[in-house]
Amino acid sequence: MTATATGPHHLQLTREGQLRHFLTLDGLGRELLTDILDTADSFIEVGERTIKKVPLLRGRTVVNLFFESSTRTRSTFELAAKRLSADVLNLDISTSATSKGESLADTLYNLEAMASDMFVVRHAQSGAPHFIAESVTPKVAIINAGDGRHAHPTQAMLDMLTIRQHKKTFAGLKVAIVGDVLHSRVARSQIRALNELGVAEVRVIAPGTLLPRDVEALGCTVEYDMLRGMKDLDVIIMLRLQKERMEGALLPSEGEFYRLYGLDRVKLALAKPDCIVMHPGPINRGVEIESAVADGPQSVILNQVTNGIAIRMAVMSMAMGGQLAERQQALNDMAKQEVRS
């Protein structure tokens, strides 16, 4: 599993191109993304066993550092680490030393001193996981579980795994991302992944108030009319309205948003008959999506949840492998240096 390490994103990769952190999809090529999907595929059956464990991270310590609340993402990271046989520590930020004035860096130094091997980080500030990987604890594998509006790479990859399972290939697919793109780190990572994996079109559908400026530069087309935007779609990804991140009145009302941009059976019927429906959750029924669609035959939303564990197992095992390879390389380099001297 190798990839070209170029630009500022080589921080994520070893000299040999192995994953050592997982911070963003930027700079990761199709080959590495496909490696992640293939590895996740191999972990799907672990969840179907009587004893749902493999020993890949036995003896390793994974610390979940969630500075934002989360249920689904945190739970699936914890389950993924346990299925890899790791020891897992869930740090309660609200009662941790950081709430008593200790700096984030000092908290991380202390956790590193406890021989932690991996930090799973969710933070409201964009770039926080990158900062930790680059400047605080570079010898601990850092996995980004969502940072600000920037990125949510494991969510995007589990979405890609779900699409590949149902559509077999990315070539030729037309995919729409609908709703609150402005505040969505998931959408940014999805657009990056879909383009890298070779879909025919990524279409964002939203009111202008919920789109970032110059959104086309992310690699997508824009449609403001959802009825028109449903044409020829293979995949529809609905987004959650992130009201907690909204500043000012971006919407006239939830009812008006649902009328224009909520996915109901009438709008879905305008897409291809085998179009699949996705949502990263949590779902706001009757605001973003009709219950009959969320629970209907074209919905693969629960598949996404299941695949979240497999993708996180893949990323964690690959990053740990890269960290161990890098540590061994450092020991080899040190031995060579001693021989020369």
Short mmCIF file of N, CA, C and O in Angstrom, two decimals, residues 241-325:
data_model
loop_
_atom_site.label_atom_id
_atom_site.label_comp_id
_atom_site.label_asym_id
_atom_site.label_seq_id
_atom_site.Cartn_x
_atom_site.Cartn_y
_atom_site.Cartn_z
N LEU A 241 -28.74 19.50 8.52
CA LEU A 241 -28.71 20.96 8.76
C LEU A 241 -27.96 21.21 10.06
O LEU A 241 -28.43 20.81 11.13
N GLN A 242 -26.82 21.85 9.99
CA GLN A 242 -26.00 22.06 11.18
C GLN A 242 -26.36 23.38 11.85
O GLN A 242 -25.60 24.36 11.77
N LYS A 243 -27.50 23.38 12.50
CA LYS A 243 -28.01 24.62 13.10
C LYS A 243 -27.08 25.18 14.17
O LYS A 243 -27.03 26.38 14.39
N GLU A 244 -26.32 24.27 14.83
CA GLU A 244 -25.42 24.72 15.89
C GLU A 244 -24.25 25.55 15.34
O GLU A 244 -23.57 26.25 16.10
N ARG A 245 -23.99 25.44 14.04
CA ARG A 245 -22.89 26.20 13.43
C ARG A 245 -23.38 27.42 12.67
O ARG A 245 -22.59 28.17 12.11
N MET A 246 -24.71 27.61 12.59
CA MET A 246 -25.23 28.70 11.78
C MET A 246 -25.20 30.01 12.55
O MET A 246 -25.59 30.05 13.72
N GLU A 247 -24.74 31.04 11.88
CA GLU A 247 -24.72 32.37 12.46
C GLU A 247 -25.65 33.25 11.62
O GLU A 247 -25.43 33.44 10.44
N GLY A 248 -26.70 33.77 12.24
CA GLY A 248 -27.65 34.58 11.49
C GLY A 248 -28.71 33.71 10.84
O GLY A 248 -28.72 32.49 10.95
N ALA A 249 -29.64 34.35 10.14
CA ALA A 249 -30.77 33.66 9.53
C ALA A 249 -30.40 33.21 8.12
O ALA A 249 -30.45 33.99 7.18
N LEU A 250 -30.01 31.97 7.97
CA LEU A 250 -29.64 31.44 6.67
C LEU A 250 -30.81 30.76 5.98
O LEU A 250 -30.77 30.49 4.79
N LEU A 251 -31.88 30.48 6.78
CA LEU A 251 -33.04 29.80 6.22
C LEU A 251 -34.31 30.53 6.65
O LEU A 251 -34.40 31.01 7.78
N PRO A 252 -35.32 30.62 5.77
CA PRO A 252 -36.59 31.22 6.19
C PRO A 252 -37.26 30.40 7.29
O PRO A 252 -37.78 30.93 8.25
N SER A 253 -37.25 29.06 7.14
CA SER A 253 -37.81 28.16 8.16
C SER A 253 -37.45 26.73 7.77
O SER A 253 -37.10 26.45 6.62
N GLU A 254 -37.52 25.82 8.75
CA GLU A 254 -37.25 24.41 8.43
C GLU A 254 -38.31 23.86 7.48
O GLU A 254 -38.02 23.04 6.61
N GLY A 255 -39.57 24.34 7.66
CA GLY A 255 -40.63 23.87 6.78
C GLY A 255 -40.38 24.27 5.33
O GLY A 255 -40.60 23.48 4.41
N GLU A 256 -39.92 25.49 5.13
CA GLU A 256 -39.63 25.96 3.78
C GLU A 256 -38.44 25.20 3.20
O GLU A 256 -38.43 24.85 2.01
N PHE A 257 -37.43 24.94 4.04
CA PHE A 257 -36.28 24.17 3.56
C PHE A 257 -36.72 22.78 3.12
O PHE A 257 -36.31 22.29 2.06
N TYR A 258 -37.56 22.15 3.92
CA TYR A 258 -38.02 20.79 3.58
C TYR A 258 -38.81 20.81 2.27
O TYR A 258 -38.65 19.92 1.43
N ARG A 259 -39.64 21.83 2.09
CA ARG A 259 -40.44 21.90 0.87
C ARG A 259 -39.56 21.99 -0.38
O ARG A 259 -39.81 21.33 -1.39
N LEU A 260 -38.47 22.75 -0.25
CA LEU A 260 -37.63 22.99 -1.43
C LEU A 260 -36.48 21.99 -1.56
O LEU A 260 -36.09 21.62 -2.67
N TYR A 261 -35.91 21.56 -0.41
CA TYR A 261 -34.69 20.75 -0.46
C TYR A 261 -34.77 19.44 0.34
O TYR A 261 -33.81 18.68 0.35
N GLY A 262 -35.86 19.16 0.99
CA GLY A 262 -36.02 17.87 1.66
C GLY A 262 -36.25 16.78 0.64
O GLY A 262 -36.93 17.00 -0.38
N LEU A 263 -35.71 15.61 0.90
CA LEU A 263 -35.88 14.51 -0.06
C LEU A 263 -37.12 13.71 0.32
O LEU A 263 -37.16 13.05 1.36
N ASP A 264 -38.12 13.78 -0.56
CA ASP A 264 -39.34 12.99 -0.37
C ASP A 264 -39.51 12.06 -1.56
O ASP A 264 -38.69 12.05 -2.48
N ARG A 265 -40.56 11.26 -1.55
CA ARG A 265 -40.75 10.27 -2.61
C ARG A 265 -40.95 10.92 -3.98
O ARG A 265 -40.56 10.37 -5.00
N VAL A 266 -41.57 12.09 -4.00
CA VAL A 266 -41.82 12.77 -5.29
C VAL A 266 -40.50 13.18 -5.93
O VAL A 266 -40.26 12.94 -7.12
N LYS A 267 -39.60 13.78 -5.14
CA LYS A 267 -38.31 14.22 -5.71
C LYS A 267 -37.46 13.00 -6.06
O LYS A 267 -36.80 12.98 -7.10
N LEU A 268 -37.45 11.98 -5.19
CA LEU A 268 -36.62 10.81 -5.46
C LEU A 268 -37.03 10.13 -6.76
O LEU A 268 -36.18 9.58 -7.47
N ALA A 269 -38.31 10.17 -7.09
CA ALA A 269 -38.79 9.52 -8.32
C ALA A 269 -38.21 10.16 -9.58
O ALA A 269 -38.25 9.56 -10.66
N LEU A 270 -37.65 11.35 -9.46
CA LEU A 270 -37.04 12.02 -10.62
C LEU A 270 -35.62 11.54 -10.90
O LEU A 270 -35.07 11.81 -11.97
N ALA A 271 -35.01 10.84 -9.94
CA ALA A 271 -33.66 10.28 -10.15
C ALA A 271 -33.79 8.93 -10.85
O ALA A 271 -34.89 8.47 -11.15
N LYS A 272 -32.65 8.29 -11.12
CA LYS A 272 -32.70 6.96 -11.74
C LYS A 272 -33.41 5.98 -10.80
O LYS A 272 -33.33 6.10 -9.57
N PRO A 273 -34.09 4.98 -11.36
CA PRO A 273 -34.84 4.04 -10.52
C PRO A 273 -33.97 3.29 -9.51
O PRO A 273 -34.46 2.91 -8.44
N ASP A 274 -32.70 3.09 -9.82
CA ASP A 274 -31.81 2.35 -8.90
C ASP A 274 -30.91 3.30 -8.10
O ASP A 274 -29.91 2.87 -7.52
N CYS A 275 -31.29 4.56 -8.06
CA CYS A 275 -30.52 5.54 -7.28
C CYS A 275 -30.57 5.16 -5.79
O CYS A 275 -31.62 4.79 -5.26
N ILE A 276 -29.42 5.24 -5.13
CA ILE A 276 -29.38 4.95 -3.70
C ILE A 276 -29.39 6.26 -2.90
O ILE A 276 -28.95 7.31 -3.40
N VAL A 277 -29.89 6.19 -1.67
CA VAL A 277 -30.03 7.36 -0.81
C VAL A 277 -29.16 7.18 0.43
O VAL A 277 -29.22 6.14 1.09
N MET A 278 -28.36 8.22 0.72
CA MET A 278 -27.43 8.15 1.85
C MET A 278 -27.61 9.38 2.74
O MET A 278 -28.12 10.42 2.31
N HIS A 279 -27.17 9.25 3.97
CA HIS A 279 -27.20 10.36 4.93
C HIS A 279 -26.16 10.04 6.01
O HIS A 279 -26.19 8.93 6.55
N PRO A 280 -25.26 10.98 6.33
CA PRO A 280 -24.23 10.67 7.33
C PRO A 280 -24.77 10.62 8.75
O PRO A 280 -24.07 10.16 9.66
N GLY A 281 -26.00 11.10 8.97
CA GLY A 281 -26.61 11.09 10.29
C GLY A 281 -26.02 12.16 11.21
O GLY A 281 -24.96 12.70 10.93
N PRO A 282 -26.69 12.47 12.30
CA PRO A 282 -28.04 12.01 12.61
C PRO A 282 -29.09 12.66 11.72
O PRO A 282 -28.91 13.80 11.29
N ILE A 283 -30.15 11.92 11.44
CA ILE A 283 -31.18 12.37 10.51
C ILE A 283 -32.20 13.25 11.21
O ILE A 283 -32.62 12.96 12.32
N ASN A 284 -32.59 14.33 10.55
CA ASN A 284 -33.74 15.12 11.00
C ASN A 284 -34.90 14.80 10.06
O ASN A 284 -35.01 15.37 8.97
N ARG A 285 -35.73 13.85 10.49
CA ARG A 285 -36.85 13.42 9.65
C ARG A 285 -37.86 14.56 9.50
O ARG A 285 -38.15 15.28 10.46
N GLY A 286 -38.35 14.73 8.29
CA GLY A 286 -39.30 15.80 8.04
C GLY A 286 -38.66 17.16 7.86
O GLY A 286 -39.35 18.16 7.65
N VAL A 287 -37.31 17.21 7.95
CA VAL A 287 -36.58 18.45 7.69
C VAL A 287 -35.64 18.24 6.50
O VAL A 287 -35.63 19.01 5.54
N GLU A 288 -34.83 17.16 6.58
CA GLU A 288 -33.92 16.84 5.47
C GLU A 288 -34.47 15.71 4.60
O GLU A 288 -34.14 15.62 3.41
N ILE A 289 -35.24 14.82 5.20
CA ILE A 289 -35.64 13.61 4.47
C ILE A 289 -36.97 13.10 5.03
O ILE A 289 -37.23 13.20 6.24
N GLU A 290 -37.80 12.58 4.14
CA GLU A 290 -39.07 11.96 4.53
C GLU A 290 -38.80 10.58 5.13
O GLU A 290 -37.94 9.84 4.63
N SER A 291 -39.51 10.22 6.16
CA SER A 291 -39.31 8.91 6.79
C SER A 291 -39.48 7.77 5.78
O SER A 291 -38.74 6.78 5.82
N ALA A 292 -40.44 7.91 4.88
CA ALA A 292 -40.68 6.84 3.90
C ALA A 292 -39.48 6.64 2.99
O ALA A 292 -39.26 5.53 2.47
N VAL A 293 -38.69 7.68 2.79
CA VAL A 293 -37.46 7.55 1.98
C VAL A 293 -36.32 7.03 2.84
O VAL A 293 -35.58 6.13 2.44
N ALA A 294 -36.17 7.58 4.05
CA ALA A 294 -35.08 7.14 4.94
C ALA A 294 -35.18 5.65 5.25
O ALA A 294 -34.16 4.97 5.41
N ASP A 295 -36.41 5.14 5.35
CA ASP A 295 -36.62 3.73 5.69
C ASP A 295 -36.98 2.90 4.46
O ASP A 295 -37.31 1.71 4.59
N GLY A 296 -36.94 3.49 3.29
CA GLY A 296 -37.40 2.83 2.07
C GLY A 296 -36.37 1.94 1.43
O GLY A 296 -35.22 1.84 1.88
N PRO A 297 -36.74 1.30 0.33
CA PRO A 297 -35.87 0.31 -0.32
C PRO A 297 -34.61 0.90 -0.95
O PRO A 297 -33.64 0.16 -1.19
N GLN A 298 -34.61 2.18 -1.26
CA GLN A 298 -33.42 2.78 -1.87
C GLN A 298 -32.45 3.36 -0.83
O GLN A 298 -31.37 3.80 -1.17
N SER A 299 -32.84 3.33 0.42
CA SER A 299 -31.98 3.86 1.48
C SER A 299 -30.89 2.86 1.85
O SER A 299 -31.16 1.67 2.05
N VAL A 300 -29.66 3.35 1.96
CA VAL A 300 -28.52 2.50 2.40
C VAL A 300 -27.91 3.13 3.66
O VAL A 300 -26.73 2.94 3.94
N ILE A 301 -28.71 3.88 4.39
CA ILE A 301 -28.19 4.64 5.54
C ILE A 301 -27.64 3.72 6.63
O ILE A 301 -26.57 3.99 7.20
N LEU A 302 -28.30 2.63 6.91
CA LEU A 302 -27.79 1.72 7.95
C LEU A 302 -26.54 0.97 7.46
O LEU A 302 -25.69 0.60 8.26
N ASN A 303 -26.44 0.75 6.14
CA ASN A 303 -25.19 0.18 5.59
C ASN A 303 -24.01 1.10 5.89
O ASN A 303 -22.90 0.65 6.17
N GLN A 304 -24.26 2.42 5.80
CA GLN A 304 -23.19 3.38 6.10
C GLN A 304 -22.70 3.21 7.53
O GLN A 304 -21.50 3.25 7.79
N VAL A 305 -23.63 3.02 8.45
CA VAL A 305 -23.23 2.85 9.86
C VAL A 305 -22.37 1.61 10.03
O VAL A 305 -21.32 1.65 10.68
N THR A 306 -22.81 0.50 9.44
CA THR A 306 -22.03 -0.74 9.53
C THR A 306 -20.64 -0.55 8.92
O THR A 306 -19.64 -0.98 9.50
N ASN A 307 -20.60 0.10 7.77
CA ASN A 307 -19.31 0.29 7.09
C ASN A 307 -18.39 1.24 7.84
O ASN A 307 -17.17 1.21 7.64
N GLY A 308 -18.97 2.07 8.71
CA GLY A 308 -18.13 2.97 9.49
C GLY A 308 -17.13 2.23 10.37
O GLY A 308 -15.99 2.67 10.54
N ILE A 309 -17.54 1.10 10.91
CA ILE A 309 -16.63 0.32 11.75
C ILE A 309 -15.50 -0.26 10.88
O ILE A 309 -14.32 -0.18 11.24
N ALA A 310 -15.86 -0.81 9.73
CA ALA A 310 -14.85 -1.44 8.86
C ALA A 310 -13.84 -0.41 8.35
O ALA A 310 -12.62 -0.68 8.33
N ILE A 311 -14.32 0.76 7.94
CA ILE A 311 -13.40 1.79 7.44
C ILE A 311 -12.46 2.24 8.55
O ILE A 311 -11.25 2.42 8.35
N ARG A 312 -13.00 2.41 9.76
CA ARG A 312 -12.14 2.89 10.86
C ARG A 312 -11.16 1.81 11.29
O ARG A 312 -10.02 2.12 11.66
N MET A 313 -11.55 0.55 11.20
CA MET A 313 -10.58 -0.53 11.44
C MET A 313 -9.45 -0.46 10.41
O MET A 313 -8.27 -0.61 10.74
N ALA A 314 -9.82 -0.22 9.15
CA ALA A 314 -8.81 -0.16 8.09
C ALA A 314 -7.83 0.98 8.30
O ALA A 314 -6.60 0.80 8.26
N VAL A 315 -8.36 2.17 8.56
CA VAL A 315 -7.51 3.34 8.72
C VAL A 315 -6.60 3.20 9.95
O VAL A 315 -5.40 3.52 9.90
N MET A 316 -7.17 2.71 11.04
CA MET A 316 -6.38 2.58 12.28
C MET A 316 -5.28 1.54 12.11
O MET A 316 -4.13 1.76 12.53
N SER A 317 -5.58 0.42 11.51
CA SER A 317 -4.56 -0.62 11.34
C SER A 317 -3.48 -0.18 10.36
O SER A 317 -2.29 -0.43 10.57
N MET A 318 -3.87 0.54 9.29
CA MET A 318 -2.89 1.00 8.31
C MET A 318 -1.99 2.08 8.91
O MET A 318 -0.78 2.09 8.70
N ALA A 319 -2.57 3.02 9.65
CA ALA A 319 -1.76 4.08 10.26
C ALA A 319 -0.80 3.52 11.31
O ALA A 319 0.35 3.96 11.41
N MET A 320 -1.27 2.54 12.06
CA MET A 320 -0.39 1.93 13.06
C MET A 320 0.75 1.19 12.38
O MET A 320 1.91 1.23 12.83
N GLY A 321 0.43 0.53 11.26
CA GLY A 321 1.48 -0.15 10.50
C GLY A 321 2.53 0.83 10.00
O GLY A 321 3.74 0.55 10.04
N GLY A 322 2.09 1.99 9.53
CA GLY A 322 3.03 3.00 9.06
C GLY A 322 3.89 3.55 10.18
O GLY A 322 5.10 3.76 10.01
N GLN A 323 3.27 3.78 11.34
CA GLN A 323 4.04 4.27 12.49
C GLN A 323 5.11 3.26 12.91
O GLN A 323 6.26 3.63 13.18
N LEU A 324 4.74 1.98 12.95
CA LEU A 324 5.70 0.95 13.36
C LEU A 324 6.83 0.83 12.35
O LEU A 324 8.00 0.66 12.71
N ALA A 325 6.49 0.92 11.06
CA ALA A 325 7.52 0.84 10.02
C ALA A 325 8.48 2.03 10.14
O ALA A 325 9.70 1.89 9.95
#
